[in-house]
mmCIF file of C-alpha atoms in Angstrom:
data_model
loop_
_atom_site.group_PDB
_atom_site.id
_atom_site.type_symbol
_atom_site.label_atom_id
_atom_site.label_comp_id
_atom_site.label_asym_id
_atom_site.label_seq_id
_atom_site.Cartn_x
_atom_site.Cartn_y
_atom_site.Cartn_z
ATOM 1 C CA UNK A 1103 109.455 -48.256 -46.655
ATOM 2 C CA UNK A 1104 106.823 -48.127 -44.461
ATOM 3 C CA UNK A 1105 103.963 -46.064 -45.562
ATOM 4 C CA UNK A 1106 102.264 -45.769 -42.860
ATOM 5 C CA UNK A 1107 104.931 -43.632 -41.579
ATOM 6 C CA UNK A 1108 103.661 -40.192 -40.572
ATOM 7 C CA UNK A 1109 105.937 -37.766 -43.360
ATOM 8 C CA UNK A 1110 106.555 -33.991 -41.690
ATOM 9 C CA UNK A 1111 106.527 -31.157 -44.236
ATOM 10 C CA UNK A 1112 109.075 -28.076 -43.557
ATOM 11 C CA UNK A 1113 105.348 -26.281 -42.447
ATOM 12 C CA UNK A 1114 104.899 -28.792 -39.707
ATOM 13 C CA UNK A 1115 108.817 -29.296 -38.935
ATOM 14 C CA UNK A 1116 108.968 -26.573 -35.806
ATOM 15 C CA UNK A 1117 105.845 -28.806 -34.102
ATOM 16 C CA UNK A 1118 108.319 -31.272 -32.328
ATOM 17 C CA UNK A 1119 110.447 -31.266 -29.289
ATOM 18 C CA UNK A 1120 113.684 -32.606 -31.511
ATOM 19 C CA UNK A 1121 115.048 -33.141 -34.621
ATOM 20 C CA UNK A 1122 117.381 -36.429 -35.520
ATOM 21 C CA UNK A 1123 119.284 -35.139 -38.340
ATOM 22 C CA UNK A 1124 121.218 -37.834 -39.842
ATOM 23 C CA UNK A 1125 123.432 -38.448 -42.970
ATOM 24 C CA UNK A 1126 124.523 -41.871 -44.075
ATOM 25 C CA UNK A 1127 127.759 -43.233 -46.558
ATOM 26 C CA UNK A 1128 127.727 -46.411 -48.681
ATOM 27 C CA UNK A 1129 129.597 -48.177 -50.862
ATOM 28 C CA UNK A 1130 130.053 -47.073 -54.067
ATOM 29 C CA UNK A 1131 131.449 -46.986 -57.490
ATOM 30 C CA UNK A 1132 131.805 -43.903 -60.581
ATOM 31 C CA UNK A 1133 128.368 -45.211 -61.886
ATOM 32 C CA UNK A 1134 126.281 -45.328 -58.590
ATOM 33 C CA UNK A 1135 124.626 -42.356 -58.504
ATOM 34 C CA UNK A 1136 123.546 -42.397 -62.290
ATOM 35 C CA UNK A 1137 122.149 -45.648 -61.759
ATOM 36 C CA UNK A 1138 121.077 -45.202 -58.371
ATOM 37 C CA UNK A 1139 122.898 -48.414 -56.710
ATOM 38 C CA UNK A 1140 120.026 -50.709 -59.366
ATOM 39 C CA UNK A 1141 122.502 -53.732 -59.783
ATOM 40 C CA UNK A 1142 121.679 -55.919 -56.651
ATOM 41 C CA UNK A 1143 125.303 -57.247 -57.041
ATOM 42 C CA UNK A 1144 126.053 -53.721 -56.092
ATOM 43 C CA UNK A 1145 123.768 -52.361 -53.473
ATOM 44 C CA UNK A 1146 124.068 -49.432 -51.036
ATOM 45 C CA UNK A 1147 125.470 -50.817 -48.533
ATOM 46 C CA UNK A 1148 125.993 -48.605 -45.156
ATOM 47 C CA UNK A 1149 129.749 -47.351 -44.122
ATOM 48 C CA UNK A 1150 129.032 -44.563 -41.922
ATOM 49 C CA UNK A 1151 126.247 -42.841 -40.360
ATOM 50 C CA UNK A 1152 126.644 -39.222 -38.163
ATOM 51 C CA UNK A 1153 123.213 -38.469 -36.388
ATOM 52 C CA UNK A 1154 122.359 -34.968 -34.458
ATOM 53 C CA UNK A 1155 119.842 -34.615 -32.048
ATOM 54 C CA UNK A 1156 118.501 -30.747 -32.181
ATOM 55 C CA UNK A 1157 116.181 -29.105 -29.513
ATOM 56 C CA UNK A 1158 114.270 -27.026 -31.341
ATOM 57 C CA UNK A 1159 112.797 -24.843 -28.529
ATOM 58 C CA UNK A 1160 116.077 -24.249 -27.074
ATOM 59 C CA UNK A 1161 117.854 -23.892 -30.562
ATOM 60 C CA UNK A 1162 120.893 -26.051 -29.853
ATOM 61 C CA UNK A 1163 122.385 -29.543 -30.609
ATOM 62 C CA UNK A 1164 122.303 -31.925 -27.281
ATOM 63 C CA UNK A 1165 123.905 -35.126 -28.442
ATOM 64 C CA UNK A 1166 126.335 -36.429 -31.184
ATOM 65 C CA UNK A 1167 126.248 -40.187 -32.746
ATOM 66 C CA UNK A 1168 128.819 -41.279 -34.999
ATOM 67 C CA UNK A 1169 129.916 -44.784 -36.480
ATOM 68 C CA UNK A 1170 131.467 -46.633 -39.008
ATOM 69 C CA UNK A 1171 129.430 -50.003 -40.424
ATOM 70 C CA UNK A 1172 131.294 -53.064 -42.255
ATOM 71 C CA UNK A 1173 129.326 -53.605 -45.594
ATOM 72 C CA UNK A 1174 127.923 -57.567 -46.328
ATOM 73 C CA UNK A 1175 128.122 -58.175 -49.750
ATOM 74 C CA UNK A 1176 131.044 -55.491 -50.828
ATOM 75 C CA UNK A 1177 133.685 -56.124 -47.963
ATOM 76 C CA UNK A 1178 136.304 -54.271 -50.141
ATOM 77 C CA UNK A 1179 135.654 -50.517 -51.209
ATOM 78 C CA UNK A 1180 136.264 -49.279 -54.951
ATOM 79 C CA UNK A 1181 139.100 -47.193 -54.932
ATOM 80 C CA UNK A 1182 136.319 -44.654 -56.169
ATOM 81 C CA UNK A 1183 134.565 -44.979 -52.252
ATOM 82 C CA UNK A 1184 137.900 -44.469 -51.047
ATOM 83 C CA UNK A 1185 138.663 -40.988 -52.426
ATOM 84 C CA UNK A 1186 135.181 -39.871 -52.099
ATOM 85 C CA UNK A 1187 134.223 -40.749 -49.058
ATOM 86 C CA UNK A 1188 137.929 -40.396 -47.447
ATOM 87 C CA UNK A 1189 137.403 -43.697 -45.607
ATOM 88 C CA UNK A 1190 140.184 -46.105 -45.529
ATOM 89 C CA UNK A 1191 139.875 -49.882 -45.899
ATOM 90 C CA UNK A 1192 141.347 -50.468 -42.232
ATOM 91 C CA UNK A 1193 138.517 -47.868 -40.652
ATOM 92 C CA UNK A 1194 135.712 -50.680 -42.524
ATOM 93 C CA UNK A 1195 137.409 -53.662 -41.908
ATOM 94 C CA UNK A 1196 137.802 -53.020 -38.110
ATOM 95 C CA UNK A 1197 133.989 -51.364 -38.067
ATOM 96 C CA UNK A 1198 131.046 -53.657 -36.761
ATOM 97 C CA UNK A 1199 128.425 -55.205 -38.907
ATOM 98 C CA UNK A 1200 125.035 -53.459 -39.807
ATOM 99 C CA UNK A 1201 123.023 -55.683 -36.953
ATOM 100 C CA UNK A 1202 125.510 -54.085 -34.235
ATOM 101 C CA UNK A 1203 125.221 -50.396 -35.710
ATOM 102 C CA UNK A 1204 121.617 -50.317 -35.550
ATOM 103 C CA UNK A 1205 121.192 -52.057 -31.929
ATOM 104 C CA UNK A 1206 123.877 -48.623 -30.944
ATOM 105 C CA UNK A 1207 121.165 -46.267 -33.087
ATOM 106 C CA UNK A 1208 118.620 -47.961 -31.627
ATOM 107 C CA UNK A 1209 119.999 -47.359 -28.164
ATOM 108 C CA UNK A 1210 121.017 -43.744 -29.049
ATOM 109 C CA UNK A 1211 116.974 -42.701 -30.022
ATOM 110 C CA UNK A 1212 115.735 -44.626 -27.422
ATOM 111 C CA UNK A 1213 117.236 -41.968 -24.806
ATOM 112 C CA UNK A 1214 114.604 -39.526 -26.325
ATOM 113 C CA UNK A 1215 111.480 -41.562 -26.081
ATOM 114 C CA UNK A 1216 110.016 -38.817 -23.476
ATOM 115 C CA UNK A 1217 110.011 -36.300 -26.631
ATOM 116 C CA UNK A 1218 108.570 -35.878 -29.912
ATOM 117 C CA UNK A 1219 110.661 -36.342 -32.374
ATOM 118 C CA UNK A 1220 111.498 -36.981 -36.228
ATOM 119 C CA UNK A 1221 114.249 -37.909 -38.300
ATOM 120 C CA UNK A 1222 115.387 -35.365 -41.301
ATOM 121 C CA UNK A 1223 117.665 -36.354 -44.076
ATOM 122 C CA UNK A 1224 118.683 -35.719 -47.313
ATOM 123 C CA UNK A 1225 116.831 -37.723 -49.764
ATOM 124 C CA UNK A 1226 115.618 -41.348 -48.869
ATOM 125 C CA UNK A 1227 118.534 -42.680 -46.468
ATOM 126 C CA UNK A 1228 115.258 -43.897 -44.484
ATOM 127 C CA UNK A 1229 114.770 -46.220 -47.166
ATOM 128 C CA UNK A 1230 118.421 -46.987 -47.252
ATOM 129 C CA UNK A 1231 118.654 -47.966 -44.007
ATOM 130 C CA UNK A 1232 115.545 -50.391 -43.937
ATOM 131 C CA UNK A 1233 117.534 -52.096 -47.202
ATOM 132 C CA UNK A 1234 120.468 -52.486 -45.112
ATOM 133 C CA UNK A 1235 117.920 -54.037 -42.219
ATOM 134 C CA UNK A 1236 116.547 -56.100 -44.328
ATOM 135 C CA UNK A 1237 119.688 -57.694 -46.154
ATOM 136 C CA UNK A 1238 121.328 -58.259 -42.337
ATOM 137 C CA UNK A 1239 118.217 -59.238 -40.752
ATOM 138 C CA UNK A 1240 118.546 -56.821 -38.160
ATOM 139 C CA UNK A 1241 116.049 -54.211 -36.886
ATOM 140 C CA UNK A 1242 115.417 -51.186 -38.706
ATOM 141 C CA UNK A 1243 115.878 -48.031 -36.038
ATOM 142 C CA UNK A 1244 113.777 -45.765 -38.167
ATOM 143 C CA UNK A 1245 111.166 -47.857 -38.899
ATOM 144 C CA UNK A 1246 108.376 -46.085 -36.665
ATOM 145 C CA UNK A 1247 109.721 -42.294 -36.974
ATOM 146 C CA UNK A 1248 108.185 -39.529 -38.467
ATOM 147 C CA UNK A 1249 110.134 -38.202 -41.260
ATOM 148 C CA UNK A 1250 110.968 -35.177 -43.096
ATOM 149 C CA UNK A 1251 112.878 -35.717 -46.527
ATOM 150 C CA UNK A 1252 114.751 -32.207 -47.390
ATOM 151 C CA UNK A 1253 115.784 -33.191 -50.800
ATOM 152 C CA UNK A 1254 111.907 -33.078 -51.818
ATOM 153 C CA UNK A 1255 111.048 -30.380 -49.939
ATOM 154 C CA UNK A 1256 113.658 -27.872 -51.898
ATOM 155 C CA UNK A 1257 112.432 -29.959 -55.022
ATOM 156 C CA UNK A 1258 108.956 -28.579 -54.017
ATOM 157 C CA UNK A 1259 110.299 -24.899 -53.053
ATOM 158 C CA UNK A 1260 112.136 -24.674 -56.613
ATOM 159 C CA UNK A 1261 109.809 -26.008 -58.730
ATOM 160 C CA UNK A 1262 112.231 -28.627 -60.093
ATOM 161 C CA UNK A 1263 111.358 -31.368 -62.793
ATOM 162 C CA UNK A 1264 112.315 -35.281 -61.662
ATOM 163 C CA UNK A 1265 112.760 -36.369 -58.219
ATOM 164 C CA UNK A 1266 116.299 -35.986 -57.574
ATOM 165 C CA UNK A 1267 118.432 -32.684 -57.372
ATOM 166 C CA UNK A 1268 122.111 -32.587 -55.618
ATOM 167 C CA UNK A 1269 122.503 -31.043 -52.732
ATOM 168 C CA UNK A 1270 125.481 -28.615 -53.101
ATOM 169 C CA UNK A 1271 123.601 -27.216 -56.193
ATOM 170 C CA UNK A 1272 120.072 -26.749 -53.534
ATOM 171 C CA UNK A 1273 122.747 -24.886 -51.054
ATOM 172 C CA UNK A 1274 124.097 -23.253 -54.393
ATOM 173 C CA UNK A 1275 120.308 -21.484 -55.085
ATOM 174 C CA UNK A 1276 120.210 -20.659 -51.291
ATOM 175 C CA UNK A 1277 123.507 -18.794 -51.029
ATOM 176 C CA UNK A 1278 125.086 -21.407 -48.212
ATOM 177 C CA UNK A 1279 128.736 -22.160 -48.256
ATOM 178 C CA UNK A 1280 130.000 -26.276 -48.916
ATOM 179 C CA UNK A 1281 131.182 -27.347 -45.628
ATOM 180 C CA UNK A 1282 134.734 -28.523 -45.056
ATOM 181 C CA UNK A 1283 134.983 -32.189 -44.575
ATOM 182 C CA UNK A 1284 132.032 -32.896 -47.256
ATOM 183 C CA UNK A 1285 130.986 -36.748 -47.379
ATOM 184 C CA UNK A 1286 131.881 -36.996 -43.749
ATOM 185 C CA UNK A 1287 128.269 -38.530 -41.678
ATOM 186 C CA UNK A 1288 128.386 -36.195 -38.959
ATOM 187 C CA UNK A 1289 129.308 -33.286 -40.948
ATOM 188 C CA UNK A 1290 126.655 -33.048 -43.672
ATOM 189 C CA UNK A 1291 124.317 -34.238 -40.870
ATOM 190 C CA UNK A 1292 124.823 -31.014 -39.138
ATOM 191 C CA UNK A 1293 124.865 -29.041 -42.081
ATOM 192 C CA UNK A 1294 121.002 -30.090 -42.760
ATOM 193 C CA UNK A 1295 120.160 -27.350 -40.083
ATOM 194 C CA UNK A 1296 121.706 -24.715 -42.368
ATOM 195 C CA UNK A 1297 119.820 -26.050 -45.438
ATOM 196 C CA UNK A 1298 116.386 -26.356 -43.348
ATOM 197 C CA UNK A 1299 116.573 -22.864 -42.177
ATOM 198 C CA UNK A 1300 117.423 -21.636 -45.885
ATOM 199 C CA UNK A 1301 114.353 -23.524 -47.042
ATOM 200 C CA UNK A 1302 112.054 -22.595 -44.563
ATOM 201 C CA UNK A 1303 112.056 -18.558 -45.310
ATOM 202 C CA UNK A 1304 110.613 -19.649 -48.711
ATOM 203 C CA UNK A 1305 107.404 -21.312 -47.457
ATOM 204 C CA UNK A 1306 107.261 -20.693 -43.641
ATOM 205 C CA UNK A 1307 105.903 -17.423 -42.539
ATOM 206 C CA UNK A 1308 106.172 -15.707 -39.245
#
């Protein structure tokens, strides 16, 4: 990660022109998120990331991104990945390589240069995606954004101990329904919205 990476708090988040709301998928197996992908034979590897791009003064999503990413080390998925995510070995086999994917992103942001912007995700994917960079050698499209993380922002709102906390049990406390198609990139990327506006009537005042 790059610290010198400006971090936006739920306080500053209305300051922008746009939000990039993205949600990633990876490869994984029944033990991933208890060990938090730590065995470097089994790493995070992307399958699918859904990005929205939000206009915050005219309250409305502009632009969808969407795509599916062949892993490097883990070509086949654990039959866990497979029911979770609902992703079929056929969609991964035929999906390009990480290098490709983030050349698209890359593409994608760079229509919004004009703007200010920041990216807003649930937990670190940031940091995911720069692990993916570096394993491929490719570019990392974050790198330079401003981001706001909204797993430790309701972390912060609720008081909880550690540094992780899921997020159906965050929309749980806030009252907001689990989406249909859960695990899906796009999907949970456009649920974020929901989950920021839930959020921000604990600390932001009108």
């Amino acid at each position: 990660m790059n610290d010198c990476v400006k971090t936006v708090s739920l306080e500053e988040s209305m300051n922008y022109d746009l939000i990039l709301f993205f949600d990633c998928e990876y490869t994984c197996w029944e033990n991933s998120h208890k060990t938090l992908w730590s065995d470097p034979q089994y790493p995070s590897e992307l399958l699918q990331i859904g990005i929205a791009v939000y206009n915050i003064k005219e309250k409305r999503y502009l632009k969808e991104f969407s795509s599916f990413a062949k892993p490097k080390i883990n070509t086949h998925l654990s039959s866990y990945c497979r029911n979770l995510l609902k992703i079929s070995q056929e969609e991964i086999d035929n999906a390009n390589e990480f290098p490709i994917v983030s050349n698209q992103i890359s593409e994608f942001i760079d229509f919004y240069t004009n703007y200010s912007l920041y990216i807003c995700s649930w937990g670190e994917d940031y940091n995911r995606i720069s692990d993916n960079a570096f394993r491929s050698k490719a570019s990392d499209p974050f790198a330079s954004l401003p981001r706001l993380d909204l797993m430790k922002e309701a972390i912060k709102v609720f008081g909880i101990e550690g540094n992780h906390v899921l997020r159906d049990d965050i929309k749980e406390k806030l009252g907001l329904k689990t989406v249909l198609n859960r695990h899906d990139a796009i999907v949970d990327a456009l649920d974020l919205l929901d989950i920021m506006d839930a959020l921000k009537k604990y600390t932001v005042k009108d």
